[in-house]
Amino acid sequence: MSVLQLLETTTATTVEEFLDDVLTAAPDLAPEAFDNRPTWDNWKKH
Amino acid sequence: MDTSLLRPRRGFAERIGHVFQTVVIQPTSLCPGDCRYCYLPTRSNRNELLPLVARAVARSIAEQDAAEPVNLVWHGGEPTALRITEFVRRLEAFEELRLAGKVRHSIQTGAFLLNDHWCGLLRRYRFGVGVSIDGPRQANVNRVDRAGKPLFDRAMRGIGLLRRHELEFSVICVVSPETIDDPHTLMDFFADLGCVQVGFNIEELEGVNTRTPVTSQNAQAFWEGVLAARSRHPHLRVRETDQLAAYLAQVRTGRKEEWSTARHDPIPTIAWNGDTVLMSPELLGIKDARHHDFVIGNVLTTSLPSMLRTAEQVPYIHDVLAGLDACESTCGYWAFCRGGHAGNKYFETGTFTATETAHCRNSRQALINAFATTIKE
């Protein structure tokens, strides 16, 4: 199992807490598209 | 192997698509700053966006007529180095679209030239504001003007004006070899600064920047520190952890398909004279023996939707697609990352068909590994 798959499937409470924290602060996170440069997605969330 | 002869398994329509959500536009190529890691080769030239180019871009956005507003990012040089009256003249080309909900303005600025007039403009046209600053004073040694003098105090003064005008702003922080070992200091600084979000760009090899990059071990330790510091600063959003959370939340609720089918934004980037590059704003102004100047057209003669309809025939776009195929075939982080960034691949390896880059290792893999380490503790 890859590290990414581990994060996708683990039942560790730290992951759930992390998601709750982040998604409560930023409920609009789902991307419509992937930017090709990390610089630019700063603006998409506002 | 000459991958130009290979046909990408998935084409432009499937990987990238013909609809742009973001346009980067260069109000001026000039930047009074001379940051030591800057990738822009033309930053000492004062070329100002031609008003007829602004009007042509506006026509392209109107032609596309997307349901969602196009994010028009004023960047590529220091935007506020253009006289404010001239800036307004360019903005007016988009005003009808903005009022109709078809355009939303953003600006990326070093903040060191901001004044009350600029803040008034940013509010009047409802700009999303991004500030480039690398942390506290000692973290900004690379951000200097052309005389080699620090920009920090001037940038902080500009940020103070943004706050006084109650303008929300986000920050882009370049994490350098000098600062990567102290994420807690950076997080404390940005929490105090009042920004709504910080994005950490770990220093990369791009454009004319030829400094030594950081290691992936440094990067993982950095992300571990950022994750740990979140508990002290729950209201400071961090772009990279936001992205990871968005991915995991979707996957863990059975919505992986939404993430895996999202296309890359082609990000048309428009130079002052209308020349247009795709996929990576850093390609503007770069010369290459095979790909020449990466310009796929000029918006004065060809609309952006027209350029996108034929983009798949452009050799470097073909290579970008082949590179995405290669990433999907070989990388265990593909599901989250979706293929890295074209500019990083090109500037680090000389080709868009490459797979793993320093950006992959430092900003994707190291982040995921850091988070996995965190949950084991």
Coordinates of C-alpha atoms in Angstrom, one line a residue:
Chain A
M1 CA 0.0 0.0 0.0
S2 CA 1.4 3.4 -1.0
V3 CA 1.6 6.3 1.4
L4 CA -1.2 8.0 -0.4
Q5 CA -3.4 4.9 -0.3
L6 CA -2.7 4.7 3.4
L7 CA -4.0 8.3 3.9
E8 CA -7.0 7.5 1.7
T9 CA -8.1 4.6 3.8
T10 CA -6.8 4.9 7.3
T11 CA -9.3 5.2 10.2
A12 CA -6.8 7.2 12.3
T13 CA -8.6 10.0 14.1
T14 CA -5.8 12.5 13.3
V15 CA -6.8 12.3 9.6
E16 CA -10.5 12.9 10.4
E17 CA -9.6 15.8 12.7
F18 CA -7.4 17.3 10.1
L19 CA -10.1 17.2 7.5
D20 CA -12.7 18.6 9.9
D21 CA -10.4 21.5 10.8
V22 CA -9.5 22.4 7.2
L23 CA -12.9 21.9 5.6
T24 CA -14.6 23.9 8.3
A25 CA -12.3 26.8 7.6
A26 CA -12.5 26.4 3.8
P27 CA -15.7 24.7 2.7
D28 CA -15.2 25.7 -0.9
L29 CA -12.1 23.7 -1.6
A30 CA -13.2 21.3 -4.3
P31 CA -11.3 22.3 -7.5
E32 CA -13.0 22.8 -10.8
A33 CA -9.7 22.4 -12.5
F34 CA -6.1 21.7 -11.8
D35 CA -3.8 24.7 -12.2
N36 CA -0.5 23.9 -13.7
R37 CA 1.3 26.2 -11.5
P38 CA 0.7 26.3 -7.7
T39 CA 1.2 30.0 -7.6
W40 CA -2.1 30.7 -9.3
D41 CA -4.6 28.7 -7.2
N42 CA -4.3 31.2 -4.5
W43 CA -6.8 33.4 -6.2
K44 CA -9.4 30.7 -7.0
K45 CA -10.5 30.3 -3.4
H46 CA -11.5 33.9 -2.9
Chain B
M1 CA 14.0 8.8 -27.0
D2 CA 12.2 11.4 -29.1
T3 CA 8.8 11.4 -27.5
S4 CA 7.5 13.8 -30.1
L5 CA 6.8 10.8 -32.2
L6 CA 4.5 9.2 -29.6
R7 CA 0.8 9.9 -29.6
P8 CA -0.4 10.8 -26.1
R9 CA -2.8 8.3 -24.8
R10 CA -5.2 11.0 -23.7
G11 CA -5.6 14.1 -25.8
F12 CA -5.9 17.8 -25.1
A13 CA -9.7 17.7 -24.6
E14 CA -9.5 15.0 -22.0
R15 CA -6.5 16.2 -20.1
I16 CA -6.7 20.0 -20.4
G17 CA -9.8 21.1 -22.2
H18 CA -10.7 24.0 -24.3
V19 CA -12.1 26.2 -21.6
F20 CA -9.8 28.5 -19.6
Q21 CA -10.7 29.5 -16.1
T22 CA -7.7 31.7 -15.5
V23 CA -6.0 34.2 -17.7
V24 CA -2.7 35.7 -16.7
I25 CA -2.1 39.1 -18.2
Q26 CA 1.1 41.2 -18.0
P27 CA 0.3 44.9 -17.3
T28 CA 4.0 45.6 -17.5
S29 CA 7.1 43.5 -17.8
L30 CA 8.9 45.8 -15.5
C31 CA 9.6 45.0 -11.9
P32 CA 11.5 47.5 -9.7
G33 CA 12.4 44.6 -7.5
D34 CA 15.3 42.3 -8.3
C35 CA 14.6 39.3 -6.2
R36 CA 17.4 36.8 -6.4
Y37 CA 15.2 33.8 -7.2
C38 CA 13.1 35.6 -9.8
Y39 CA 12.4 33.6 -13.0
L40 CA 11.3 36.6 -15.2
P41 CA 14.0 37.3 -17.9
T42 CA 12.3 40.6 -19.0
R43 CA 11.8 42.2 -15.6
S44 CA 14.2 45.1 -16.3
N45 CA 12.3 46.1 -19.5
R46 CA 9.5 48.6 -19.3
N47 CA 7.0 47.2 -21.8
E48 CA 3.4 48.2 -21.0
L49 CA 0.3 46.2 -21.9
L50 CA -1.1 47.7 -25.1
P51 CA -4.7 48.9 -24.6
L52 CA -5.7 47.1 -27.8
V53 CA -4.4 43.9 -26.3
A54 CA -6.5 44.3 -23.2
R55 CA -9.6 44.8 -25.5
A56 CA -8.6 41.7 -27.5
V57 CA -8.4 39.6 -24.3
A58 CA -11.8 41.0 -23.2
R59 CA -13.3 39.9 -26.6
S60 CA -11.8 36.4 -26.1
I61 CA -13.4 36.1 -22.7
A62 CA -16.7 37.2 -24.1
E63 CA -16.3 34.8 -27.0
Q64 CA -15.8 31.9 -24.6
D65 CA -18.8 33.0 -22.5
A66 CA -18.2 30.5 -19.7
A67 CA -20.8 30.0 -17.0
E68 CA -18.2 30.7 -14.3
P69 CA -16.3 34.0 -14.2
V70 CA -12.8 34.0 -15.7
N71 CA -10.1 34.8 -13.1
L72 CA -8.0 37.5 -14.7
V73 CA -4.6 37.6 -12.9
W74 CA -2.6 40.8 -13.4
H75 CA 1.0 39.6 -13.0
G76 CA 4.3 39.1 -14.8
G77 CA 6.4 42.0 -13.7
E78 CA 5.2 44.2 -10.8
P79 CA 1.6 45.3 -11.8
T80 CA 1.7 48.4 -9.7
A81 CA 4.8 49.6 -11.6
L82 CA 2.3 50.7 -14.3
R83 CA 1.0 54.2 -13.7
I84 CA -2.4 53.9 -12.0
T85 CA -4.2 56.0 -14.6
E86 CA -2.8 53.6 -17.3
F87 CA -3.8 50.6 -15.2
V88 CA -7.4 51.9 -15.0
R89 CA -7.4 52.4 -18.7
R90 CA -6.7 48.7 -19.2
L91 CA -9.2 47.6 -16.6
E92 CA -11.9 49.5 -18.3
A93 CA -11.7 47.1 -21.2
F94 CA -13.1 44.4 -18.9
E95 CA -15.6 46.4 -16.9
E96 CA -18.7 45.3 -18.8
L97 CA -17.6 41.7 -18.4
R98 CA -16.9 42.2 -14.7
L99 CA -20.2 43.8 -14.0
A100 CA -21.9 40.9 -15.8
G101 CA -20.1 38.4 -13.6
K102 CA -17.9 37.1 -16.4
V103 CA -14.6 38.4 -15.1
R104 CA -13.0 38.5 -11.6
H105 CA -9.8 40.4 -11.2
S106 CA -6.8 39.2 -9.2
I107 CA -3.4 40.8 -8.7
Q108 CA -0.1 39.4 -7.4
T109 CA 2.0 42.2 -6.0
G110 CA 5.1 42.7 -4.0
A111 CA 3.1 45.4 -2.1
F112 CA 6.1 47.8 -2.0
L113 CA 4.5 50.3 -4.3
L114 CA 1.0 50.3 -2.8
N115 CA -0.6 53.5 -1.7
D116 CA -4.1 54.7 -0.8
H117 CA -4.9 55.3 -4.5
W118 CA -4.0 51.7 -5.4
C119 CA -5.9 50.3 -2.4
G120 CA -8.9 52.4 -3.6
L121 CA -8.6 50.8 -7.1
L122 CA -8.3 47.3 -5.7
R123 CA -11.5 47.8 -3.7
R124 CA -13.4 49.5 -6.5
Y125 CA -12.7 46.7 -9.0
R126 CA -13.0 44.0 -6.3
F127 CA -9.6 42.5 -6.8
G128 CA -8.5 39.4 -5.1
V129 CA -5.1 40.4 -3.7
G130 CA -2.0 38.2 -3.5
V131 CA 1.1 39.6 -1.8
S132 CA 4.6 38.1 -2.3
I133 CA 6.5 38.2 0.9
D134 CA 8.8 35.5 2.3
G135 CA 8.3 35.8 6.1
P136 CA 9.8 38.1 8.7
R137 CA 12.6 40.5 7.9
Q138 CA 15.4 37.9 8.1
A139 CA 13.6 35.6 5.7
N140 CA 13.4 38.3 3.0
V141 CA 17.1 38.7 2.2
N142 CA 16.4 37.6 -1.4
R143 CA 13.8 40.3 -2.0
V144 CA 15.7 43.4 -2.9
D145 CA 15.4 46.4 -5.3
R146 CA 17.7 47.1 -8.1
A147 CA 20.1 48.9 -5.8
G148 CA 20.3 45.7 -3.6
K149 CA 18.3 47.4 -0.8
P150 CA 15.8 45.3 1.1
L151 CA 12.1 45.6 0.1
F152 CA 10.8 44.3 3.4
D153 CA 9.9 47.6 5.1
R154 CA 8.3 48.9 2.0
A155 CA 6.3 45.7 1.6
M156 CA 5.1 45.8 5.2
R157 CA 4.0 49.3 4.8
G158 CA 1.9 48.3 1.7
I159 CA 0.4 45.4 3.7
G160 CA -0.4 47.8 6.5
L161 CA -2.4 49.9 3.9
L162 CA -4.2 46.8 2.7
R163 CA -5.3 46.1 6.3
R164 CA -6.2 49.7 6.9
H165 CA -8.4 49.6 3.8
E166 CA -9.9 46.2 5.0
L167 CA -8.8 44.5 1.9
E168 CA -8.4 40.7 2.3
F169 CA -5.2 39.3 0.9
S170 CA -3.4 36.0 0.6
V171 CA 0.3 35.5 0.5
I172 CA 2.8 33.6 -1.6
C173 CA 5.9 32.8 0.3
V174 CA 9.0 31.5 -1.4
V175 CA 10.7 29.1 0.9
S176 CA 14.4 29.3 0.4
P177 CA 17.4 27.2 1.6
E178 CA 17.7 29.9 4.3
T179 CA 14.2 29.5 5.7
I180 CA 13.2 26.0 5.1
D181 CA 14.4 24.8 8.5
D182 CA 12.1 27.2 10.4
P183 CA 8.5 26.6 9.5
H184 CA 7.2 27.6 12.9
T185 CA 8.6 31.1 12.5
L186 CA 7.0 31.5 9.1
M187 CA 3.6 30.3 10.3
D188 CA 3.7 32.6 13.3
F189 CA 4.6 35.5 11.1
F190 CA 1.8 34.9 8.6
A191 CA -0.8 34.3 11.3
D192 CA 0.1 37.7 12.7
L193 CA 0.3 39.4 9.3
G194 CA -3.5 39.0 8.8
C195 CA -3.5 37.2 5.5
V196 CA -6.4 34.8 4.9
Q197 CA -4.2 32.1 3.3
V198 CA -0.5 31.4 2.7
G199 CA 0.9 29.3 -0.1
F200 CA 4.4 28.1 0.2
N201 CA 6.4 27.8 -3.0
I202 CA 9.6 25.9 -2.2
E203 CA 12.3 27.5 -4.2
E204 CA 12.6 25.8 -7.6
L205 CA 14.7 25.9 -10.7
E206 CA 12.8 28.1 -13.1
G207 CA 13.6 30.5 -15.8
V208 CA 16.8 32.4 -15.2
N209 CA 16.9 31.4 -11.5
T210 CA 20.0 29.2 -11.1
R211 CA 20.3 29.1 -7.3
T212 CA 20.8 25.8 -5.4
P213 CA 17.5 24.1 -4.5
V214 CA 16.5 22.6 -1.2
T215 CA 16.4 18.8 -0.6
S216 CA 13.3 16.6 -0.2
Q217 CA 14.4 15.8 3.4
N218 CA 14.4 19.5 4.2
A219 CA 11.0 19.8 2.6
Q220 CA 9.4 16.9 4.5
A221 CA 10.6 18.4 7.8
F222 CA 9.2 21.7 6.7
W223 CA 5.8 20.3 6.0
E224 CA 5.8 18.4 9.3
G225 CA 6.5 21.8 11.0
V226 CA 3.7 23.5 9.1
L227 CA 1.2 20.7 10.0
A228 CA 2.2 21.0 13.7
A229 CA 1.9 24.8 13.6
R230 CA -1.7 24.6 12.3
S231 CA -2.9 23.8 15.8
R232 CA -1.6 27.2 17.0
H233 CA -3.1 29.0 14.1
P234 CA -6.3 27.3 13.1
H235 CA -7.6 30.3 11.2
L236 CA -4.5 30.6 8.9
R237 CA -5.3 28.6 5.8
V238 CA -2.3 27.0 4.1
R239 CA -2.9 26.4 0.4
E240 CA -1.0 23.1 0.2
T241 CA -2.7 21.5 3.2
D242 CA -6.1 22.8 1.9
Q243 CA -5.4 20.9 -1.3
L244 CA -4.5 17.7 0.5
A245 CA -7.5 18.0 2.7
A246 CA -9.8 18.6 -0.4
Y247 CA -8.4 15.5 -2.1
L248 CA -8.6 13.2 1.0
A249 CA -12.1 14.4 1.8
Q250 CA -13.3 13.6 -1.7
V251 CA -11.7 10.2 -1.8
R252 CA -12.8 9.2 1.6
T253 CA -16.4 10.1 0.8
G254 CA -16.5 8.1 -2.4
R255 CA -16.0 11.1 -4.7
K256 CA -12.6 10.4 -6.1
E257 CA -14.0 10.7 -9.6
E258 CA -14.5 14.4 -9.2
W259 CA -10.8 14.9 -8.5
S260 CA -9.6 12.4 -11.1
T261 CA -11.6 13.8 -14.0
A262 CA -10.9 17.5 -13.3
R263 CA -8.9 18.9 -16.2
H264 CA -5.8 21.1 -16.1
D265 CA -6.4 24.8 -16.7
P266 CA -4.6 25.8 -19.9
I267 CA -3.9 29.2 -18.2
P268 CA -3.4 31.4 -21.3
T269 CA -0.8 33.9 -20.3
I270 CA -0.8 37.1 -22.3
A271 CA 2.3 39.3 -22.7
W272 CA 2.1 43.1 -23.0
N273 CA 2.1 42.8 -26.9
G274 CA -0.5 40.0 -27.0
D275 CA 1.8 37.1 -27.4
T276 CA 0.3 34.1 -25.7
V277 CA 1.7 31.0 -24.1
L278 CA -0.2 28.1 -22.5
M279 CA 0.2 25.8 -19.5
S280 CA 2.9 27.7 -17.6
P281 CA 3.2 31.5 -17.2
E282 CA 6.9 31.1 -16.6
L283 CA 7.4 30.3 -20.3
L284 CA 6.7 33.8 -21.3
G285 CA 9.9 35.4 -22.5
I286 CA 11.8 32.1 -22.6
K287 CA 13.7 31.0 -25.8
D288 CA 14.3 27.4 -26.7
A289 CA 16.0 25.8 -29.8
R290 CA 13.1 23.4 -30.4
H291 CA 10.1 25.4 -29.1
H292 CA 11.4 28.9 -30.0
D293 CA 9.5 31.3 -27.8
F294 CA 6.6 29.0 -26.8
V295 CA 4.2 31.5 -28.2
I296 CA 1.2 29.7 -29.7
G297 CA -0.4 32.9 -31.1
N298 CA -1.1 36.5 -30.6
V299 CA -4.4 37.6 -29.2
L300 CA -4.5 40.6 -31.5
T301 CA -5.0 38.2 -34.5
T302 CA -6.3 35.0 -33.0
S303 CA -8.8 34.7 -30.1
L304 CA -8.0 32.6 -27.1
P305 CA -10.8 30.0 -27.9
S306 CA -9.4 29.7 -31.4
M307 CA -5.9 29.1 -30.1
L308 CA -7.2 26.4 -27.7
R309 CA -9.0 24.6 -30.5
T310 CA -5.7 24.0 -32.3
A311 CA -3.3 23.8 -29.3
E312 CA -2.9 20.1 -29.5
Q313 CA -1.0 20.5 -32.7
V314 CA 1.7 22.6 -30.9
P315 CA 4.8 20.5 -30.3
Y316 CA 5.3 21.6 -26.7
I317 CA 1.6 21.0 -25.8
H318 CA 2.0 17.6 -27.3
D319 CA 5.0 17.0 -25.0
V320 CA 3.1 18.2 -22.0
L321 CA 0.4 15.6 -22.7
A322 CA 3.0 12.9 -23.1
G323 CA 4.5 14.0 -19.8
L324 CA 1.1 13.6 -18.1
D325 CA 0.8 10.1 -19.5
A326 CA 4.3 9.3 -18.2
C327 CA 3.4 10.6 -14.7
E328 CA 0.2 8.6 -14.6
S329 CA 2.0 5.4 -15.6
T330 CA 4.9 5.7 -13.1
C331 CA 4.0 7.8 -10.1
G332 CA 2.4 6.6 -6.9
Y333 CA 1.4 10.1 -6.1
W334 CA -0.5 10.7 -9.4
A335 CA -4.0 10.4 -7.9
F336 CA -3.4 13.5 -5.8
C337 CA -0.8 15.4 -7.9
R338 CA -2.3 14.8 -11.4
G339 CA 1.0 15.4 -13.2
G340 CA 2.9 18.2 -11.7
H341 CA 3.6 21.4 -13.4
A342 CA 4.8 21.9 -17.0
G343 CA 7.1 24.8 -16.1
N344 CA 8.9 22.8 -13.4
K345 CA 9.4 19.9 -15.7
Y346 CA 10.8 22.0 -18.5
F347 CA 13.1 24.2 -16.4
E348 CA 14.5 21.4 -14.4
T349 CA 14.9 18.7 -17.1
G350 CA 14.7 20.6 -20.4
T351 CA 11.6 18.6 -21.5
F352 CA 7.9 18.6 -20.7
T353 CA 7.9 14.8 -21.1
A354 CA 9.8 14.3 -17.8
T355 CA 8.0 12.9 -14.7
E356 CA 9.4 13.6 -11.3
T357 CA 10.8 17.1 -10.5
A358 CA 12.0 18.9 -7.4
H359 CA 8.5 20.4 -7.2
C360 CA 7.0 16.9 -7.1
R361 CA 9.4 15.8 -4.4
N362 CA 9.3 18.9 -2.3
S363 CA 5.7 20.1 -2.5
R364 CA 3.7 17.0 -3.2
Q365 CA 5.5 13.9 -2.1
A366 CA 7.1 15.5 1.0
L367 CA 3.8 17.0 2.0
I368 CA 2.0 13.6 1.8
N369 CA 4.9 11.9 3.5
A370 CA 4.9 14.5 6.3
F371 CA 1.2 14.0 6.8
A372 CA 1.6 10.2 7.0
T373 CA 4.3 10.7 9.6
T374 CA 2.1 13.0 11.5
I375 CA -0.7 10.4 11.8
K376 CA 1.6 7.7 13.0
E377 CA 2.6 9.8 16.0

